[in-house]
Amino acid sequence: MTAPRRSAQWYGGDDRNSYIHRAWMRRGLPADAFDGRPHIAIANTASALTPCNAHLDEVARSVADGIHRAGGIPLNLPVVSIGETQVRPTAMLWRNMAAMAIEEMLRANPIDAVVLLGGCDKTIPALLMGAASVDLPAVVVPGGPMLTGTFRGVPLGCGTDVWKLSEEVRAGTLSAAEFSRSESSMIRSKGHCNTMGTASTMGLLAEVLGMTLPGVAGTPAPDARLLEAAHATGVLAVELADSGRRPSTVLSRGSFLNAIVALAALGGSTNAVVHLLAIAGRLGITLSQDDFDRTGAEVPLIVDLLPAGRFLMDDLYRAGGLHAVLAEIRDLLDPAALTVTGRPLVHYLDDARVYDREVIRTREQPLQQHAGIAVLYGNLAPGGAVVKPAAASPALLRHRGPAVVFDSVEDLNARLDDPGLEVTADSVLILRGCGPKGYPGMPEVANMPLPAKLLALGVRDMVRICDGRMSGTAYGTVVLHVTPEAAAGGPLAKVRTGDMIILDVPNRRLDVDLPPGELEAREPDATTVKAFAAPARGWERLYVDTVGPASTGADQGFLLGSSGDQVSRESH
Ligand code: FES
């Protein structure tokens, strides 16, 4: 005997409560809408203020068509949306809040399954975190990347080329007028950033985790095949509601290790570290920062996309897409890891083909031999720090140089271009107070700009260290996610300008060269402590009081794990 649907807890029976639930929802629905048909929410992050997701209402309509066709009832559910470029102080401050709101609305409502529509950086992580904590049958439709714009005949990579062009302006090699002319060319179409930034990375990794219809991730947002896949996802969602296949039955440790392998092969964003750790934390799956180094560090980079390489997301799709990449590294994938269809991920790789070897390389001729995330430890990062060697300058991966320390983003902006700042190409720029608690929200500021006077000398990379994050579209020798962060009592708060910093990526070390006991004996300066965030109320206060370290995903401690799909009390 099949179990009654979850939605029947609202709609089943003939008492006053079920009458109320049905009556208020009828509004044109067919008469048999409440006779046991699955009710499927479409958790929709479409918003005019999240430009990368603004097209998701159209995607939602195709999902709804598919749900109808398969006999389900589609229910559009607008959820908290986070526009990476728009929200202040930083989108990451709102990821956990969005995940919490999504979780609660999925649990509180009469639904049997959910289709998750995301795109811009934090939206897919938040949707997956929330869905995992409810553990209702769920499937993601990634909104897809935009088409590539060009300026002066040259393709533009969102984000990456903004950093590059703005550095050229600061170096005096590009006029401010030309810089502003490029603005209208940067965003060519609907969709999210077209580089291998965080949105592209998390859309692709949602599929590697097994949480999408196989073959959809990376489909450009304006491509008609995205709507076709959205329709098919609606059909699949009804099957998911019938089968009861949930995130906890699809996702395993093997799924996450597959995502780590793919992250390296794709040259994906360092932000995937905190997002994958946070999603795993909602499922109670054991995953640590060290798994990224152990499992991914030796994986070759075979996708030639910005910021590590040359091409953009529509080139990857044309070249064969995600499946063609995964087929190249098939032997490194867990063959047992499932997808939402109930079949393993590797099942879908048999027909994969590479159509452009410039974009998707062979294992024998990779873009870089070892491309994963390296996790460093030492007296500056007892809890670990992350560096992406593929985005760094090889000559700087072993480096010793004097620290130039900034207490906050404001301090950095005020002093970086001061002609009197004592800094050379060998200096190590340190920015602290930018961890989850310190800022708050762990902004993407670790790839701090270089001093203008060094740019003018032709310097294009320096060692930079920060307890914050780095945009997935950024590049450089940047050590980030330093844990514990300065605001949580980390040693980063005690480093002083002039201290010798030793970075040794091959040996996974990050240290300050001080006599034994000196660092421990120091206290942070009052100006350093004063720069840490101290919100008085609201979400920011709750966030700062309860957020965990980057090394475990920067989730709120009280949101770890799952509460299941049952509401705590019945109403009325
Ligand atoms: Fe939305 Fe880049 S700003 S994906």
Coordinates of C-alpha atoms and ligand atoms in Angstrom, one line a residue:
M1 CA 0.0 0.0 0.0
T2 CA 1.4 3.4 -1.0
A3 CA 1.7 6.0 1.7
P4 CA -0.7 8.9 1.5
R5 CA 0.7 12.1 0.0
R6 CA 2.1 14.7 2.3
S7 CA -0.4 17.2 0.8
A8 CA -3.2 15.0 1.8
Q9 CA -2.5 16.1 5.4
W10 CA -4.0 19.4 4.4
Y11 CA -6.5 18.4 1.7
G12 CA -7.7 14.9 2.7
G13 CA -10.9 14.3 4.6
D14 CA -14.1 16.3 4.9
D15 CA -13.6 18.3 8.1
R16 CA -13.5 22.0 8.5
N17 CA -9.7 22.3 8.2
S18 CA -9.5 20.4 4.9
Y19 CA -12.4 22.5 3.7
I20 CA -10.5 25.6 4.4
H21 CA -7.3 24.3 2.8
R22 CA -9.1 23.3 -0.4
A23 CA -11.5 26.2 -0.7
W24 CA -8.8 28.9 -0.5
M25 CA -6.7 27.1 -3.1
R26 CA -9.5 26.2 -5.7
R27 CA -9.4 29.5 -7.7
G28 CA -9.7 27.8 -11.1
L29 CA -7.9 24.6 -10.3
P30 CA -9.6 21.5 -11.8
A31 CA -12.1 19.7 -9.6
D32 CA -9.8 16.7 -9.2
A33 CA -6.9 18.8 -8.0
F34 CA -7.2 17.6 -4.5
D35 CA -7.9 13.9 -5.1
G36 CA -4.4 12.7 -4.5
R37 CA -2.5 14.4 -7.4
P38 CA 1.0 15.5 -6.3
H39 CA 1.3 19.2 -5.5
I40 CA 4.7 20.5 -6.7
A41 CA 6.2 23.8 -5.6
I42 CA 8.4 25.7 -8.0
A43 CA 10.8 27.5 -5.6
N44 CA 11.4 30.5 -7.8
T45 CA 14.2 33.0 -7.2
A46 CA 13.2 35.2 -10.2
S47 CA 13.5 38.9 -9.2
A48 CA 14.1 42.1 -11.0
L49 CA 16.8 42.8 -8.4
T50 CA 18.6 39.6 -9.2
P51 CA 19.3 40.3 -12.8
C52 CA 20.9 36.9 -13.4
N53 CA 17.7 35.2 -12.4
A54 CA 15.2 37.6 -13.9
H55 CA 14.2 35.1 -16.7
L56 CA 13.3 32.3 -14.2
D57 CA 9.5 33.1 -14.4
E58 CA 9.7 31.9 -18.1
V59 CA 11.6 28.8 -16.9
A60 CA 8.9 28.3 -14.2
R61 CA 6.2 28.3 -16.8
S62 CA 7.9 25.4 -18.7
V63 CA 8.3 23.5 -15.4
A64 CA 4.6 24.1 -14.7
D65 CA 3.7 22.8 -18.1
G66 CA 5.7 19.6 -17.5
I67 CA 4.1 19.1 -14.1
H68 CA 0.6 19.5 -15.6
R69 CA 1.4 17.1 -18.4
A70 CA 2.5 14.5 -15.8
G71 CA -0.7 14.9 -13.8
G72 CA 0.7 17.1 -11.0
I73 CA -0.4 20.5 -9.7
P74 CA 2.3 23.2 -10.1
L75 CA 2.5 25.9 -7.5
N76 CA 4.8 28.9 -8.1
L77 CA 6.5 29.8 -4.8
P78 CA 8.6 33.0 -5.0
V79 CA 11.4 32.7 -2.5
V80 CA 14.2 35.0 -1.2
S81 CA 16.4 36.0 -4.0
I82 CA 19.9 37.3 -3.8
G83 CA 21.4 39.5 -6.5
E84 CA 25.2 39.1 -6.2
T85 CA 26.1 42.5 -7.7
Q86 CA 23.3 44.4 -6.0
V87 CA 22.8 43.5 -2.4
R88 CA 24.9 45.1 0.4
P89 CA 27.0 44.6 2.3
T90 CA 27.6 41.2 0.7
A91 CA 25.4 38.5 -0.8
M92 CA 26.9 35.8 1.5
L93 CA 25.4 37.5 4.5
W94 CA 22.0 36.5 3.2
R95 CA 22.7 32.9 1.9
N96 CA 21.9 31.2 5.2
M97 CA 18.9 33.5 5.8
A98 CA 17.6 32.6 2.3
A99 CA 18.2 28.9 3.0
M100 CA 16.3 29.2 6.3
A101 CA 13.3 31.0 4.7
I102 CA 13.2 28.5 1.8
E103 CA 13.4 25.6 4.3
E104 CA 10.6 26.9 6.4
M105 CA 8.2 27.7 3.5
L106 CA 8.8 24.3 1.9
R107 CA 7.9 22.6 5.3
A108 CA 5.0 24.9 6.1
N109 CA 3.1 24.4 2.8
P110 CA 1.1 21.5 1.4
I111 CA 3.5 20.2 -1.2
D112 CA 4.9 16.8 -2.1
A113 CA 8.0 17.8 -4.0
V114 CA 9.8 20.9 -5.1
V115 CA 11.6 22.2 -8.3
L116 CA 14.4 24.6 -7.3
L117 CA 15.1 27.5 -9.8
G118 CA 18.4 29.3 -9.2
G119 CA 21.2 30.9 -11.0
C120 CA 23.1 33.8 -9.5
D121 CA 25.9 32.7 -7.1
K122 CA 24.1 32.2 -3.7
T123 CA 20.8 31.1 -5.0
I124 CA 21.5 27.4 -5.9
P125 CA 23.5 26.9 -2.7
A126 CA 20.6 28.4 -0.6
L127 CA 18.0 26.4 -2.4
L128 CA 19.9 23.1 -1.9
M129 CA 20.6 23.9 1.7
G130 CA 17.0 24.6 2.4
A131 CA 15.7 21.6 0.5
A132 CA 18.2 19.3 2.2
S133 CA 17.0 20.4 5.6
V134 CA 13.4 19.7 4.7
D135 CA 14.3 16.6 2.7
L136 CA 11.3 16.7 0.4
P137 CA 11.8 15.3 -3.1
A138 CA 13.6 18.0 -4.9
V139 CA 15.3 18.8 -8.3
V140 CA 17.2 21.8 -9.5
V141 CA 16.9 23.7 -12.8
P142 CA 20.0 25.9 -13.1
G143 CA 19.1 29.1 -14.9
G144 CA 22.1 29.0 -17.1
P145 CA 24.8 31.4 -18.2
M146 CA 24.3 34.4 -20.5
L147 CA 25.7 34.5 -24.0
T148 CA 29.1 36.1 -24.5
G149 CA 29.2 39.8 -25.2
T150 CA 32.1 41.4 -27.1
F151 CA 33.9 44.8 -26.8
R152 CA 36.1 46.0 -29.6
G153 CA 35.8 42.6 -31.2
V154 CA 37.0 40.7 -28.1
P155 CA 34.8 38.5 -25.9
L156 CA 34.1 39.8 -22.5
G157 CA 34.1 37.5 -19.4
C158 CA 31.7 38.8 -16.8
G159 CA 33.5 39.7 -13.6
T160 CA 37.0 38.6 -14.7
D161 CA 37.2 41.3 -17.4
V162 CA 35.8 43.9 -15.1
W163 CA 38.7 43.3 -12.7
K164 CA 41.1 43.3 -15.6
L165 CA 39.8 46.5 -17.3
S166 CA 39.6 48.4 -14.0
E167 CA 43.2 47.4 -13.2
E168 CA 44.2 48.7 -16.6
V169 CA 42.5 52.0 -15.8
R170 CA 44.4 52.2 -12.5
A171 CA 47.6 51.4 -14.3
G172 CA 46.9 54.2 -16.9
T173 CA 46.8 51.8 -19.9
L174 CA 43.0 52.3 -20.5
S175 CA 41.1 55.5 -20.5
A176 CA 38.1 56.0 -18.1
A177 CA 35.9 56.7 -21.2
E178 CA 36.8 53.4 -22.9
F179 CA 36.2 51.6 -19.6
S180 CA 32.8 53.1 -19.4
R181 CA 32.0 52.2 -23.0
S182 CA 32.6 48.6 -22.3
E183 CA 29.8 48.6 -19.7
S184 CA 27.0 48.2 -22.1
S185 CA 28.7 45.2 -23.8
M186 CA 29.4 43.2 -20.6
I187 CA 26.0 41.7 -20.2
R188 CA 24.7 40.4 -23.6
S189 CA 21.6 38.4 -22.6
K190 CA 19.6 36.9 -19.8
G191 CA 21.4 34.5 -17.6
H192 CA 24.2 34.5 -15.0
C193 CA 27.9 35.3 -15.5
N194 CA 29.5 33.5 -18.4
T195 CA 32.9 32.8 -16.7
M196 CA 33.6 29.8 -14.6
G197 CA 32.6 31.9 -11.6
T198 CA 30.5 30.8 -8.7
A199 CA 27.1 30.7 -10.5
S200 CA 28.5 28.5 -13.4
T201 CA 30.4 26.4 -10.9
M202 CA 27.4 25.8 -8.6
G203 CA 25.0 25.2 -11.5
L204 CA 27.4 22.5 -12.9
L205 CA 28.0 21.0 -9.5
A206 CA 24.3 20.8 -8.8
E207 CA 24.2 18.3 -11.7
V208 CA 27.4 16.5 -10.6
L209 CA 25.8 16.1 -7.2
G210 CA 22.9 14.4 -9.0
M211 CA 20.3 17.1 -8.2
T212 CA 19.3 18.1 -11.8
L213 CA 17.9 16.4 -14.8
P214 CA 21.0 14.9 -16.4
G215 CA 22.4 17.1 -19.2
V216 CA 20.8 20.4 -18.3
A217 CA 23.6 22.2 -16.4
G218 CA 25.5 24.8 -18.5
T219 CA 22.7 25.2 -21.1
P220 CA 22.8 29.0 -21.9
A221 CA 19.8 30.9 -20.5
P222 CA 18.5 32.1 -23.9
D223 CA 18.8 28.6 -25.4
A224 CA 15.4 26.9 -26.2
R225 CA 16.8 23.7 -24.9
L226 CA 16.7 25.1 -21.4
L227 CA 13.0 25.5 -21.6
E228 CA 12.7 21.9 -23.0
A229 CA 14.8 20.7 -20.0
A230 CA 12.6 22.7 -17.6
H231 CA 9.5 21.0 -19.1
A232 CA 11.1 17.6 -18.6
T233 CA 12.1 18.5 -15.1
G234 CA 8.5 19.2 -14.3
V235 CA 7.6 15.7 -15.5
L236 CA 10.4 14.3 -13.4
A237 CA 9.2 16.2 -10.3
V238 CA 5.9 14.3 -10.4
E239 CA 7.8 11.0 -10.7
L240 CA 10.0 12.2 -7.7
A241 CA 6.8 12.9 -5.7
D242 CA 5.5 9.4 -6.5
S243 CA 8.8 7.6 -5.8
G244 CA 9.6 9.6 -2.7
R245 CA 13.2 9.9 -3.8
R246 CA 14.6 12.6 -1.5
P247 CA 17.9 14.6 -1.2
S248 CA 18.9 12.2 1.5
T249 CA 18.5 9.2 -0.8
V250 CA 20.2 10.9 -3.8
L251 CA 23.1 12.6 -2.1
S252 CA 26.0 10.6 -0.5
R253 CA 29.6 11.3 0.4
G254 CA 30.4 9.9 -3.0
S255 CA 28.3 12.6 -4.6
F256 CA 30.2 15.3 -2.8
L257 CA 33.6 13.8 -3.7
N258 CA 32.5 13.7 -7.3
A259 CA 31.7 17.4 -7.0
I260 CA 35.2 18.0 -5.6
V261 CA 36.8 16.1 -8.6
A262 CA 34.6 18.0 -11.1
L263 CA 35.4 21.4 -9.3
A264 CA 39.1 20.8 -10.0
A265 CA 38.7 19.6 -13.6
L266 CA 36.4 22.6 -14.4
G267 CA 38.6 25.1 -12.7
G268 CA 35.6 26.1 -10.6
S269 CA 35.2 28.8 -8.0
T270 CA 36.8 28.6 -4.5
N271 CA 33.3 29.6 -3.2
A272 CA 32.2 26.0 -3.9
V273 CA 34.2 25.0 -0.9
V274 CA 32.0 26.8 1.6
H275 CA 28.8 26.0 -0.4
L276 CA 29.5 22.2 -0.7
L277 CA 30.5 22.0 3.0
A278 CA 27.3 23.8 4.0
I279 CA 25.0 21.6 1.9
A280 CA 26.7 18.5 3.2
G281 CA 26.3 19.8 6.7
R282 CA 22.5 20.0 6.2
L283 CA 22.5 16.3 5.3
G284 CA 24.8 15.1 8.0
I285 CA 27.3 13.9 5.4
T286 CA 30.9 13.9 6.6
L287 CA 32.8 16.3 4.5
S288 CA 35.8 18.4 5.5
Q289 CA 37.9 21.1 3.9
D290 CA 40.7 18.6 3.7
D291 CA 38.6 16.4 1.4
F292 CA 39.1 19.1 -1.2
D293 CA 42.8 18.9 -1.0
R294 CA 42.9 15.0 -0.6
T295 CA 40.5 14.3 -3.4
G296 CA 40.8 17.3 -5.8
A297 CA 44.4 18.6 -5.6
E298 CA 45.9 16.1 -8.1
V299 CA 43.0 16.4 -10.6
P300 CA 44.1 18.1 -13.8
L301 CA 42.4 21.2 -15.1
I302 CA 41.0 20.2 -18.5
V303 CA 38.5 23.1 -19.1
D304 CA 40.0 26.2 -20.7
L305 CA 37.6 28.8 -19.3
L306 CA 38.1 32.2 -17.7
P307 CA 39.3 33.0 -15.1
A308 CA 41.9 30.2 -15.3
G309 CA 41.8 29.9 -19.1
R310 CA 40.4 31.6 -22.2
F311 CA 36.9 30.5 -23.2
L312 CA 33.4 31.1 -21.7
M313 CA 30.4 29.1 -20.8
D314 CA 28.7 29.0 -24.2
D315 CA 32.0 27.7 -25.6
L316 CA 31.9 24.9 -23.0
Y317 CA 28.3 24.0 -24.0
R318 CA 29.2 24.0 -27.7
A319 CA 32.3 21.9 -27.0
G320 CA 30.2 19.1 -25.4
G321 CA 29.3 20.5 -22.1
L322 CA 29.6 19.0 -18.6
H323 CA 29.1 15.4 -19.6
A324 CA 32.0 15.6 -22.0
V325 CA 34.2 16.9 -19.2
L326 CA 33.0 14.2 -16.7
A327 CA 33.6 11.5 -19.3
E328 CA 37.3 12.5 -19.4
I329 CA 37.6 12.0 -15.7
R330 CA 35.1 9.2 -15.4
D331 CA 37.6 6.9 -13.6
L332 CA 37.9 9.4 -10.8
L333 CA 34.2 9.5 -10.2
D334 CA 32.3 7.3 -7.7
P335 CA 30.2 5.1 -10.0
A336 CA 27.6 4.5 -7.3
A337 CA 26.7 8.1 -6.8
L338 CA 23.0 8.6 -7.8
T339 CA 21.0 11.3 -9.6
V340 CA 17.4 12.3 -9.1
T341 CA 16.4 9.9 -11.8
G342 CA 17.5 7.0 -9.6
R343 CA 20.3 6.1 -12.0
P344 CA 24.0 6.8 -11.3
L345 CA 25.6 9.9 -12.7
V346 CA 28.1 7.9 -14.7
H347 CA 25.2 6.2 -16.5
Y348 CA 24.7 9.4 -18.5
L349 CA 28.3 9.7 -19.7
D350 CA 28.4 7.0 -22.3
D351 CA 27.3 9.2 -25.2
A352 CA 29.3 12.2 -24.2
R353 CA 31.6 13.6 -27.0
V354 CA 34.1 16.5 -27.1
Y355 CA 33.6 18.7 -30.1
D356 CA 36.3 21.3 -29.4
R357 CA 39.6 20.1 -27.9
E358 CA 40.7 23.7 -27.4
V359 CA 37.9 24.1 -24.8
I360 CA 37.9 20.7 -23.3
R361 CA 41.4 19.2 -23.2
T362 CA 42.4 15.6 -22.8
R363 CA 43.8 14.3 -19.5
E364 CA 47.2 13.9 -21.3
Q365 CA 47.3 17.6 -22.3
P366 CA 45.6 19.4 -19.5
L367 CA 45.6 23.2 -19.0
Q368 CA 47.3 22.5 -15.6
Q369 CA 48.4 19.1 -14.2
H370 CA 47.2 19.7 -10.6
A371 CA 44.2 22.0 -10.4
G372 CA 42.3 21.5 -7.2
I373 CA 42.0 23.5 -4.0
A374 CA 45.0 23.4 -1.7
V375 CA 44.4 23.7 2.0
L376 CA 47.2 25.4 4.0
Y377 CA 47.9 25.2 7.7
G378 CA 50.4 27.0 9.9
N379 CA 50.6 29.5 12.8
L380 CA 48.7 32.0 10.7
A381 CA 45.9 29.5 9.9
P382 CA 45.5 26.8 12.5
G383 CA 42.1 26.0 11.2
G384 CA 43.2 26.0 7.6
A385 CA 43.2 28.4 4.6
V386 CA 42.4 27.9 1.0
V387 CA 44.3 28.7 -2.2
K388 CA 43.6 27.9 -5.8
P389 CA 47.0 27.2 -7.4
A390 CA 45.4 27.2 -10.9
A391 CA 44.5 30.9 -10.5
A392 CA 47.9 31.8 -8.9
S393 CA 51.2 32.8 -10.4
P394 CA 53.5 29.7 -10.2
A395 CA 56.5 31.8 -9.1
L396 CA 54.6 33.0 -6.0
L397 CA 53.4 29.6 -4.7
R398 CA 56.6 29.6 -2.6
H399 CA 57.2 33.1 -1.3
R400 CA 58.6 34.9 1.7
G401 CA 57.9 38.6 2.1
P402 CA 57.1 41.4 4.6
A403 CA 53.4 41.9 5.6
V404 CA 51.5 45.0 4.8
V405 CA 48.4 44.8 7.0
F406 CA 45.0 46.4 6.5
D407 CA 42.4 46.2 9.3
S408 CA 39.3 46.6 7.0
V409 CA 38.2 47.1 3.5
E410 CA 37.9 50.8 4.3
D411 CA 41.5 50.9 5.6
L412 CA 42.6 49.2 2.4
N413 CA 40.8 51.6 0.2
A414 CA 42.1 54.6 2.2
R415 CA 45.8 53.6 2.1
L416 CA 46.4 51.3 -0.8
D417 CA 47.2 54.0 -3.4
D418 CA 49.0 56.3 -0.9
P419 CA 52.3 57.1 -2.6
G420 CA 53.9 56.9 0.9
L421 CA 52.8 53.3 1.5
E422 CA 55.8 51.1 2.0
V423 CA 55.2 48.2 -0.4
T424 CA 57.1 46.3 -3.0
A425 CA 56.3 43.5 -5.3
D426 CA 57.7 41.1 -2.7
S427 CA 55.3 42.4 0.0
V428 CA 52.4 40.3 1.2
L429 CA 49.2 42.2 1.4
I430 CA 47.0 41.1 4.4
L431 CA 43.4 42.1 4.8
R432 CA 41.6 41.0 8.0
G433 CA 38.3 41.5 9.6
C434 CA 36.6 40.1 6.5
G435 CA 35.5 36.6 7.8
P436 CA 31.9 35.6 8.4
K437 CA 31.7 37.4 11.8
G438 CA 34.2 40.2 11.1
Y439 CA 32.5 42.0 8.2
P440 CA 29.9 40.4 8.6
G441 CA 29.1 37.9 5.8
M442 CA 32.6 37.1 4.5
P443 CA 32.7 39.4 1.5
E444 CA 34.6 38.7 -1.8
V445 CA 37.4 41.0 -1.1
A446 CA 40.4 38.7 -0.7
N447 CA 41.6 39.4 -4.3
M448 CA 42.4 42.9 -3.1
P449 CA 43.6 45.3 -5.9
L450 CA 47.4 45.9 -6.2
P451 CA 48.9 49.3 -5.2
A452 CA 48.7 51.7 -8.2
K453 CA 52.4 52.4 -8.0
L454 CA 53.2 48.7 -8.4
L455 CA 50.7 48.4 -11.2
A456 CA 52.4 51.2 -13.0
L457 CA 55.7 49.3 -12.7
G458 CA 54.0 46.3 -14.4
V459 CA 53.4 44.2 -11.3
R460 CA 50.2 42.1 -12.0
D461 CA 50.2 39.7 -9.1
M462 CA 51.3 39.6 -5.4
V463 CA 50.7 37.3 -2.5
R464 CA 47.5 38.3 -0.8
I465 CA 46.0 36.8 2.4
C466 CA 42.5 37.3 3.8
D467 CA 39.9 35.8 6.1
G468 CA 37.3 36.7 3.5
R469 CA 36.3 35.1 0.2
M470 CA 37.3 35.7 -3.4
S471 CA 34.9 36.1 -6.4
G472 CA 34.8 33.0 -8.5
T473 CA 35.7 35.2 -11.5
A474 CA 38.8 36.5 -9.9
Y475 CA 42.4 35.3 -10.2
G476 CA 45.8 35.8 -8.5
T477 CA 47.9 34.3 -5.7
V478 CA 45.3 34.8 -3.1
V479 CA 45.1 32.8 0.2
L480 CA 41.6 33.1 1.5
H481 CA 39.1 31.7 4.1
V482 CA 41.9 32.0 6.8
T483 CA 40.5 30.2 9.8
P484 CA 40.0 31.1 12.6
E485 CA 39.1 34.5 11.2
A486 CA 40.6 37.6 12.9
A487 CA 37.2 38.5 14.6
A488 CA 37.0 35.0 16.1
G489 CA 40.3 35.3 17.8
G490 CA 42.4 34.0 14.9
P491 CA 46.2 34.8 14.8
L492 CA 45.6 36.9 11.7
A493 CA 44.4 39.7 14.1
K494 CA 47.9 39.8 15.7
V495 CA 50.1 40.1 12.6
R496 CA 51.8 43.4 12.2
T497 CA 53.1 45.3 9.1
G498 CA 56.7 44.2 8.6
D499 CA 56.3 40.7 10.0
M500 CA 57.8 38.1 7.6
I501 CA 55.2 35.9 6.0
I502 CA 56.1 32.5 4.6
L503 CA 53.8 30.9 2.0
D504 CA 54.7 27.4 0.9
V505 CA 51.9 25.9 -1.2
P506 CA 53.7 22.7 -2.2
N507 CA 54.1 21.9 1.5
R508 CA 50.7 23.3 2.4
R509 CA 52.1 25.9 4.9
L510 CA 51.2 29.4 5.8
D511 CA 53.2 31.0 8.6
V512 CA 54.5 34.2 10.1
D513 CA 58.2 34.0 11.0
L514 CA 58.3 35.0 14.6
P515 CA 60.3 33.8 17.6
P516 CA 58.5 31.0 19.5
G517 CA 55.7 32.4 21.7
E518 CA 55.7 35.9 20.3
L519 CA 52.6 35.6 18.3
E520 CA 50.7 34.0 21.2
A521 CA 51.9 36.7 23.6
R522 CA 50.6 39.6 21.4
E523 CA 47.1 41.1 21.7
P524 CA 45.3 42.6 18.7
D525 CA 45.4 46.4 18.5
A526 CA 42.4 48.3 19.6
T527 CA 42.0 49.7 16.0
T528 CA 41.9 46.1 14.7
V529 CA 39.2 45.1 17.1
K530 CA 37.2 48.3 16.5
A531 CA 36.9 47.4 12.8
F532 CA 35.1 44.1 13.5
A533 CA 31.3 44.2 13.0
A534 CA 29.2 44.6 16.1
P535 CA 25.6 44.7 14.8
A536 CA 23.0 45.5 17.6
R537 CA 20.0 43.7 16.2
G538 CA 18.2 41.8 13.4
W539 CA 19.6 39.1 11.1
E540 CA 23.1 40.6 11.2
R541 CA 23.2 40.2 15.0
L542 CA 21.9 36.7 14.8
Y543 CA 24.3 35.9 12.0
V544 CA 27.4 37.2 13.9
D545 CA 26.4 35.5 17.1
T546 CA 25.8 32.0 15.5
V547 CA 27.7 31.7 12.2
G548 CA 30.3 29.0 12.0
P549 CA 33.8 29.2 10.5
A550 CA 34.5 29.1 6.7
S551 CA 36.3 25.8 7.2
T552 CA 33.0 24.1 7.9
G553 CA 30.9 26.0 5.4
A554 CA 30.0 29.3 7.3
D555 CA 26.5 28.0 8.1
Q556 CA 24.6 29.0 11.2
G557 CA 25.2 26.4 14.0
F558 CA 21.5 26.1 14.6
L559 CA 20.7 25.3 11.0
L560 CA 23.0 22.3 10.6
G561 CA 21.2 19.1 9.9
S562 CA 17.6 18.4 8.9
S563 CA 14.3 18.7 10.6
G564 CA 12.4 16.6 8.0
D565 CA 9.3 17.6 6.2
Q566 CA 6.7 17.3 9.1
V567 CA 5.4 20.5 10.6
S568 CA 5.7 20.7 14.4
R569 CA 2.0 21.5 15.1
E570 CA -1.2 21.3 13.2
S571 CA -3.1 24.6 12.8
H572 CA -6.7 25.7 13.1
Ligands
FES1 FE1 25.0 36.8 -10.9 FE2 27.6 36.8 -11.5 S1 26.4 38.4 -10.7 S2 26.2 35.2 -11.5

